[in-house]
XYZ file of C-alpha atoms in Angstrom:
513
model
C -127.752 165.970 -102.028
C -128.770 165.711 -98.378
C -130.979 162.747 -97.480
C -132.570 161.714 -94.186
C -133.370 158.094 -93.422
C -134.456 156.535 -90.132
C -133.299 153.647 -87.978
C -133.468 152.895 -84.265
C -131.216 152.073 -81.314
C -132.302 149.792 -78.474
C -131.468 150.739 -74.881
C -132.718 148.360 -72.236
C -136.002 147.124 -73.714
C -136.962 150.450 -75.289
C -136.016 151.829 -78.701
C -134.851 155.350 -79.611
C -135.259 156.856 -83.072
C -131.981 157.403 -84.926
C -131.933 159.921 -87.765
C -129.302 159.107 -90.401
C -128.317 162.153 -92.468
C -126.326 161.436 -95.625
C -124.728 164.210 -97.660
C -122.909 163.644 -100.950
C -120.718 166.437 -102.324
C -117.565 166.954 -104.389
C -114.470 165.143 -103.199
C -113.393 161.602 -102.349
C -113.816 160.958 -98.667
C -116.033 158.899 -96.378
C -116.880 160.186 -92.916
C -119.238 158.538 -90.421
C -119.995 160.541 -87.261
C -122.502 160.420 -84.417
C -120.832 158.056 -81.917
C -120.768 154.833 -83.988
C -118.927 151.822 -82.593
C -116.407 149.735 -84.539
C -119.023 147.420 -86.078
C -120.972 150.412 -87.442
C -117.790 151.913 -88.912
C -117.037 148.581 -90.592
C -120.360 148.829 -92.432
C -118.515 150.808 -95.152
C -116.744 147.670 -96.371
C -119.925 145.569 -96.323
C -121.903 148.246 -98.168
C -119.229 148.664 -100.874
C -119.130 144.912 -101.505
C -122.934 144.473 -101.450
C -123.446 147.267 -103.984
C -120.651 146.211 -106.338
C -121.707 142.549 -106.388
C -125.210 143.618 -107.443
C -124.150 146.035 -110.173
C -124.419 149.325 -108.272
C -121.490 151.722 -108.048
C -120.449 153.070 -104.698
C -120.410 156.886 -105.189
C -116.944 158.331 -105.827
C -117.816 161.478 -103.927
C -117.317 162.944 -100.485
C -119.881 161.221 -98.260
C -120.610 162.552 -94.785
C -123.007 160.559 -92.614
C -124.316 161.825 -89.294
C -126.228 159.544 -86.927
C -128.199 161.605 -84.418
C -128.738 162.026 -81.551
C -124.968 161.991 -81.223
C -124.944 161.274 -77.470
C -126.379 157.760 -77.945
C -123.828 155.114 -78.892
C -124.768 153.231 -82.064
C -123.833 149.565 -81.829
C -123.993 146.526 -84.050
C -124.483 145.746 -87.708
C -128.208 146.544 -87.928
C -127.480 149.949 -89.493
C -125.935 148.464 -92.666
C -129.158 148.553 -94.683
C -130.310 152.114 -93.846
C -126.774 153.428 -94.430
C -126.598 151.712 -97.823
C -130.014 153.008 -98.928
C -129.158 156.472 -97.627
C -125.902 156.553 -99.613
C -127.683 155.448 -102.808
C -130.460 158.007 -102.294
C -127.990 160.855 -101.669
C -126.129 159.926 -104.871
C -129.449 159.634 -106.748
C -129.218 155.878 -107.174
C -132.503 155.468 -105.268
C -135.533 157.752 -105.376
C -135.862 159.518 -102.052
C -139.654 159.860 -102.163
C -141.156 157.859 -99.305
C -137.901 157.223 -97.431
C -139.099 159.240 -94.435
C -142.204 157.035 -94.072
C -140.217 154.000 -92.949
C -137.777 152.815 -90.326
C -135.226 150.590 -92.056
C -132.937 148.113 -90.263
C -130.874 145.108 -91.315
C -127.392 143.639 -91.520
C -125.811 143.225 -94.950
C -123.694 140.310 -96.065
C -121.097 140.861 -98.798
C -123.458 139.599 -101.530
C -126.295 141.913 -100.484
C -128.293 139.366 -98.509
C -129.969 140.761 -95.414
C -129.323 138.969 -92.133
C -131.522 138.986 -88.966
C -130.968 141.451 -86.132
C -131.831 141.786 -82.432
C -134.422 143.998 -80.754
C -136.953 144.144 -83.600
C -140.076 144.236 -81.408
C -139.119 147.391 -79.432
C -138.166 149.055 -82.739
C -141.540 148.197 -84.289
C -143.372 149.526 -81.237
C -141.402 152.787 -81.447
C -142.160 153.084 -85.175
C -145.894 152.889 -84.479
C -145.640 155.357 -81.577
C -143.901 157.915 -83.807
C -146.429 157.550 -86.611
C -144.271 155.864 -89.257
C -146.148 154.188 -92.083
C -144.105 151.026 -91.883
C -140.868 149.225 -91.137
C -138.504 147.377 -93.487
C -136.355 144.699 -91.902
C -134.908 141.201 -92.440
C -137.468 138.598 -93.426
C -136.512 136.343 -90.528
C -137.531 139.099 -88.090
C -140.760 140.021 -89.868
C -143.181 137.863 -87.870
C -141.799 139.268 -84.648
C -142.445 142.860 -85.803
C -145.869 141.967 -87.227
C -147.149 141.582 -83.660
C -147.505 145.388 -83.689
C -150.780 146.436 -85.311
C -151.415 149.561 -87.400
C -147.931 149.265 -88.899
C -146.935 147.969 -92.343
C -144.216 145.351 -91.873
C -142.084 144.302 -94.851
C -139.599 141.453 -94.610
C -136.791 141.422 -97.183
C -134.055 138.942 -98.089
C -131.879 141.134 -100.302
C -130.909 144.775 -100.727
C -132.124 144.755 -104.333
C -135.701 144.251 -103.118
C -135.453 147.455 -101.065
C -133.879 149.416 -103.938
C -136.589 148.259 -106.363
C -139.303 149.101 -103.830
C -138.233 152.739 -103.456
C -137.566 153.060 -107.207
C -141.118 151.761 -107.771
C -139.773 148.904 -109.879
C -141.016 146.209 -107.537
C -143.341 145.590 -104.614
C -142.899 144.122 -101.160
C -145.401 141.800 -99.500
C -146.747 142.862 -96.137
C -146.296 140.377 -93.327
C -149.561 139.897 -91.432
C -149.893 137.803 -88.270
C -153.199 137.074 -86.523
C -151.591 137.594 -83.139
C -154.565 136.773 -80.942
C -155.418 133.499 -82.692
C -151.822 132.239 -82.636
C -151.335 133.484 -79.081
C -154.353 131.751 -77.566
C -153.890 128.543 -79.592
C -150.315 128.130 -78.343
C -151.123 128.738 -74.678
C -152.214 125.147 -74.095
C -149.190 123.464 -75.689
C -146.771 122.174 -73.044
C -143.924 119.751 -73.474
C -144.087 118.565 -69.857
C -147.168 117.677 -67.798
C -147.690 116.729 -64.157
C -149.595 113.617 -65.276
C -146.115 112.116 -65.836
C -145.177 112.487 -62.152
C -145.881 109.429 -60.017
C -146.467 109.982 -56.301
C -144.996 113.070 -54.596
C -148.475 114.415 -53.843
C -147.220 116.662 -51.030
C -144.594 118.219 -53.319
C -147.092 118.750 -56.123
C -149.353 120.452 -53.604
C -146.499 122.763 -52.560
C -145.826 123.610 -56.208
C -149.527 124.352 -56.692
C -149.484 126.726 -53.720
C -146.330 128.389 -55.040
C -147.892 128.884 -58.479
C -151.145 130.185 -57.011
C -149.443 132.891 -54.942
C -146.304 133.564 -56.999
C -144.144 132.287 -54.135
C -140.471 131.373 -54.420
C -139.796 127.736 -53.543
C -136.926 125.414 -52.733
C -137.021 121.615 -52.852
C -134.662 119.589 -50.666
C -134.179 115.922 -51.380
C -131.792 113.133 -52.447
C -130.639 112.543 -56.027
C -133.286 110.985 -58.266
C -136.261 112.043 -56.139
C -137.769 114.080 -59.003
C -136.837 117.668 -58.116
C -135.828 118.719 -61.637
C -138.635 116.726 -63.210
C -141.278 118.599 -61.244
C -139.625 122.002 -61.636
C -139.740 121.669 -65.433
C -143.501 121.231 -65.189
C -144.085 124.467 -63.283
C -144.936 126.581 -66.389
C -147.754 124.156 -67.202
C -149.658 125.116 -64.022
C -148.953 128.857 -63.997
C -151.764 131.178 -65.152
C -151.652 131.906 -68.901
C -149.999 135.076 -70.158
C -152.043 138.203 -70.556
C -151.309 140.019 -73.827
C -149.493 142.751 -71.877
C -147.268 140.213 -70.090
C -146.567 138.372 -73.343
C -145.568 141.594 -75.115
C -143.270 142.666 -72.269
C -141.602 139.252 -72.079
C -141.215 139.022 -75.862
C -139.495 142.440 -75.901
C -136.837 141.188 -73.477
C -136.193 138.034 -75.504
C -136.134 140.109 -78.694
C -133.423 142.396 -77.291
C -131.406 139.320 -76.264
C -131.844 137.727 -79.707
C -133.708 134.720 -78.295
C -136.777 134.889 -80.549
C -137.093 132.154 -83.167
C -137.740 133.001 -86.810
C -141.212 131.432 -86.667
C -142.160 133.123 -83.395
C -144.349 136.201 -83.289
C -145.515 136.629 -79.696
C -144.387 134.359 -76.843
C -147.423 132.403 -75.670
C -145.936 130.437 -72.766
C -144.196 131.655 -69.663
C -140.410 131.297 -69.887
C -138.526 128.617 -67.970
C -134.826 129.400 -67.542
C -132.441 126.886 -65.992
C -128.848 128.200 -65.983
C -125.925 125.934 -65.051
C -124.338 126.454 -61.623
C -121.123 127.711 -63.252
C -122.910 130.851 -64.478
C -121.293 134.216 -63.700
C -123.044 137.006 -61.826
C -123.104 139.189 -64.978
C -124.732 136.412 -67.029
C -127.338 135.933 -64.298
C -128.402 139.520 -63.639
C -127.337 141.088 -66.945
C -124.645 143.562 -67.877
C -121.447 143.592 -69.885
C -119.719 146.452 -71.711
C -122.876 146.877 -73.778
C -125.537 145.702 -71.282
C -127.712 142.764 -72.246
C -130.509 141.165 -70.203
C -129.415 138.295 -67.953
C -131.167 135.083 -66.991
C -133.310 136.762 -64.316
C -134.747 139.142 -66.939
C -135.191 136.355 -69.495
C -137.245 134.604 -66.777
C -139.466 137.705 -66.349
C -143.121 136.659 -65.849
C -141.946 133.051 -65.713
C -139.733 130.656 -63.750
C -136.025 130.782 -62.936
C -134.903 127.303 -61.883
C -131.611 126.984 -60.026
C -130.729 123.304 -59.718
C -128.246 122.317 -56.982
C -128.472 125.749 -55.369
C -125.472 125.401 -52.985
C -123.194 124.683 -55.959
C -123.712 128.187 -57.348
C -121.074 130.767 -56.490
C -122.053 132.666 -53.354
C -121.484 135.962 -55.150
C -123.872 134.881 -57.924
C -126.587 134.060 -55.398
C -126.128 137.278 -53.430
C -126.608 139.531 -56.469
C -130.107 138.059 -56.811
C -131.259 139.465 -53.478
C -132.106 142.959 -54.700
C -133.921 141.839 -57.912
C -135.967 139.355 -55.879
C -137.170 142.227 -53.702
C -137.524 145.039 -56.278
C -138.509 142.846 -59.267
C -136.233 144.795 -61.586
C -132.497 145.128 -62.148
C -130.702 148.404 -62.767
C -127.393 148.283 -64.653
C -125.328 151.457 -64.448
C -122.452 152.480 -66.657
C -120.475 155.741 -66.703
C -122.578 157.343 -69.449
C -125.943 155.618 -69.157
C -128.210 153.436 -67.053
C -130.580 150.718 -68.254
C -133.330 148.913 -66.373
C -134.585 145.439 -67.124
C -137.708 143.965 -65.510
C -137.073 140.878 -63.374
C -140.376 139.762 -61.868
C -139.707 136.050 -61.849
C -140.654 133.114 -59.680
C -137.588 131.447 -58.181
C -137.752 127.655 -58.020
C -134.623 125.975 -56.707
C -133.503 122.540 -55.588
C -130.703 121.084 -53.523
C -129.434 117.899 -51.962
C -129.731 117.852 -48.156
C -125.996 117.248 -47.743
C -122.826 116.714 -49.837
C -123.427 112.983 -50.252
C -127.133 113.584 -50.854
C -128.634 111.075 -48.414
C -129.223 112.926 -45.143
C -132.749 112.035 -43.871
C -133.037 109.333 -46.578
C -135.449 106.554 -45.518
C -133.201 103.739 -46.802
C -129.657 104.929 -47.506
C -127.296 106.121 -44.812
C -125.639 109.532 -44.928
C -121.830 109.239 -44.910
C -121.049 112.926 -44.375
C -118.840 113.784 -41.348
C -120.159 115.713 -38.350
C -121.076 119.291 -39.186
C -121.025 118.706 -42.946
C -124.789 119.101 -43.356
C -124.901 122.476 -41.631
C -121.806 123.628 -43.524
C -123.456 122.619 -46.799
C -126.650 124.510 -45.965
C -124.674 127.564 -44.895
C -123.644 128.052 -48.516
C -127.089 129.621 -48.905
C -127.167 132.871 -46.954
C -129.930 133.774 -44.532
C -130.975 136.906 -46.488
C -131.460 134.848 -49.662
C -133.308 132.107 -47.812
C -135.464 134.848 -46.296
C -136.828 135.569 -49.769
C -137.903 131.951 -50.376
C -141.412 131.396 -49.021
C -141.776 127.630 -49.346
C -139.264 124.942 -48.308
C -140.412 121.428 -49.100
C -138.585 118.190 -48.367
C -138.766 115.397 -50.948
C -138.369 111.682 -50.329
C -137.845 109.056 -53.069
C -140.935 107.572 -54.696
C -141.579 103.973 -53.539
C -141.663 101.194 -56.125
C -145.440 100.635 -55.914
C -145.996 104.281 -56.890
C -143.494 104.169 -59.764
C -145.037 101.006 -61.216
C -148.624 102.229 -60.788
C -150.259 102.575 -64.218
C -152.951 104.971 -62.995
C -152.340 108.413 -64.563
C -151.632 111.213 -62.129
C -153.576 114.472 -62.073
C -152.986 116.477 -65.254
C -151.485 119.948 -65.223
C -154.669 121.407 -66.719
C -156.679 120.498 -63.609
C -154.074 121.994 -61.275
C -153.864 125.071 -63.484
C -157.618 125.662 -63.227
C -157.351 125.851 -59.425
C -154.338 128.163 -59.687
C -156.187 130.500 -62.079
C -159.171 130.724 -59.727
C -156.879 131.610 -56.807
C -155.067 134.243 -58.901
C -158.390 135.806 -59.914
C -159.229 136.261 -56.221
C -155.862 137.971 -55.667
C -156.213 140.237 -58.711
C -159.579 141.405 -57.400
C -158.149 141.878 -53.891
C -155.201 143.999 -55.038
C -156.893 145.902 -57.880
C -156.369 149.196 -56.028
C -152.722 148.432 -55.225
C -150.211 149.569 -57.827
C -147.728 146.853 -58.814
C -149.258 144.175 -56.530
C -150.798 141.230 -58.367
C -150.310 138.205 -56.112
C -149.872 137.291 -52.452
C -146.090 136.927 -52.675
C -145.842 140.675 -53.400
C -147.731 141.763 -50.270
C -146.127 144.434 -48.106
C -146.284 144.303 -44.265
C -149.171 146.784 -44.421
C -151.135 144.531 -46.787
C -150.281 141.492 -44.664
C -151.913 143.064 -41.623
C -154.938 143.961 -43.743
C -155.513 140.717 -45.640
C -153.574 137.974 -43.822
C -154.324 138.399 -40.120
C -155.200 135.090 -38.468
C -157.785 134.798 -35.694
C -156.866 134.112 -32.054
C -156.761 130.331 -32.475
C -154.535 130.766 -35.514
C -152.182 133.038 -33.583
C -151.964 130.454 -30.794
C -151.096 127.748 -33.338
C -148.466 129.977 -34.929
C -146.890 130.769 -31.543
C -146.747 127.103 -30.556
C -145.184 126.162 -33.904
C -142.510 128.832 -33.671
C -141.634 127.714 -30.141
C -141.728 123.994 -30.882
C -139.751 124.021 -34.148
C -137.506 126.949 -33.187
C -138.684 128.830 -36.261
C -136.839 132.074 -36.900
C -138.585 135.425 -36.812
C -138.146 135.798 -40.575
C -140.517 132.844 -41.077
C -143.492 134.724 -39.611
C -144.365 136.896 -42.630
C -143.668 134.072 -45.053
C -146.065 131.758 -43.231
C -148.802 134.402 -43.340
C -148.314 135.000 -47.081
C -148.417 131.303 -47.895
C -151.415 130.692 -45.615
C -153.275 133.500 -47.436
C -152.645 131.683 -50.730
C -153.779 128.345 -49.282
C -156.977 130.049 -48.082
C -157.517 131.442 -51.599
C -157.133 127.950 -53.066
C -159.726 126.844 -50.509
C -161.936 129.792 -51.544
C -161.923 130.961 -47.929
C -162.120 134.637 -47.043
C -160.525 134.021 -43.635
C -157.263 132.301 -42.806
C -158.152 129.209 -40.777
C -155.978 127.111 -38.500
C -155.683 124.365 -41.146
C -154.306 126.904 -43.640
C -151.698 128.059 -41.130
C -150.800 124.472 -40.268
C -150.065 123.668 -43.924
C -148.019 126.872 -44.344
C -145.984 126.062 -41.223
C -145.185 122.679 -42.723
C -143.520 124.460 -45.672
C -140.700 125.963 -43.569
C -138.321 122.995 -43.263
C -135.078 124.949 -43.488
C -136.172 127.389 -40.792
C -136.327 124.636 -38.198
C -133.213 125.039 -36.118
C -133.026 121.285 -35.474
C -133.382 120.202 -39.108
C -129.680 120.020 -39.910
C -128.161 119.487 -36.474
C -125.844 116.607 -37.171
């Protein structure tokens, strides 16, 4: 008997329907074709064991299985369950009525238990697009798939539940998640809050500006000044996810297998903080079978690179193109995948190898030229893509011991949201532009042109501080954001003055030592 059953393959963050054709005929042979990888071929042993342990005989017939389309490589163990059900149906161990209404995915253990898989959300979205009635998958992945409406989602723990369901000897419970209620309730839950940060008002202001305009930022300061502490609190002041952003971000984490069993839809913007020993492939994504890297896992959120000069120069340089294009393309000989990478880069660094250059109390012990050599580990083109440079000094004792609570993240976030709403309205006719950091030179001339007094101030600043030409556009972008926070239609001299103050590393005299 020839049976068709359906699964799915994930490429990038999109799923492709896989039709599994199983034919049982006279003979004793097992053939699996359609470009399966080694783990798919090994499913034969898992299926045999799972069926025998649960009292079902593996058919002693010639079994030919074709997985189409044959030009797409099938990877992983997620095809165990559909292959097993297909084999039973073709040998008349399972009724085949209703099989074509479902996409079935899951990994089998030797006792028939069904283990969780990756990429469930894109598969569920594809199932709804193609008009399937439902999807059957591991119970631990069920809440993730239940985000998709108008689709029956069944979570199962064991292969016997699936067999009984199709033989009409048992029922499966639908998994239902009230996505909107859970999503909006979880948006206000943050582990870290700016009310914990004592002092550092100028740095908190810079972080607020960065969040309001989507600007990349670097903090320069000695050890213990609070750089990492404040960076971890950035998600708490970013605008809340829209449902579209949450779905897109959840898809990426689903493909990477980073979704928890109790998670349905991600409600908070991601914060990724890789160690400086990370490889370029782990950062941007790739591998023999490409997976999303840290920059894609930080999509719509924050990528924090602590001790930026300690990262390999090659690792930092591969970030230049994603920072500009906001996506990463990974090419292999037979296929190409694209992952979104629209993240906000927040980084930190010591001002010198010993960490105490420009420290108000401790003396720097680095030899002549060491500071500039240390800063030169960060290339000009990468620095060109960082809009805000802010210097941090240690918090004095009277600030640390002050019991007065600092401003809460919720208050800062309200100002950021208002500024973002102005930008969304401004760029509503511009495709792919949502915040000031994404402005092109054409949009800069249209929305961020200072008046004559502002131009005079900008010229004097560039001459006085020896600012490089690359700082010009960055200053205009940041000043536009500061004006939005001030609810000002025009860019005033005070907005430019604050933006100029956020270009520490562009001052040619800053690290002359």
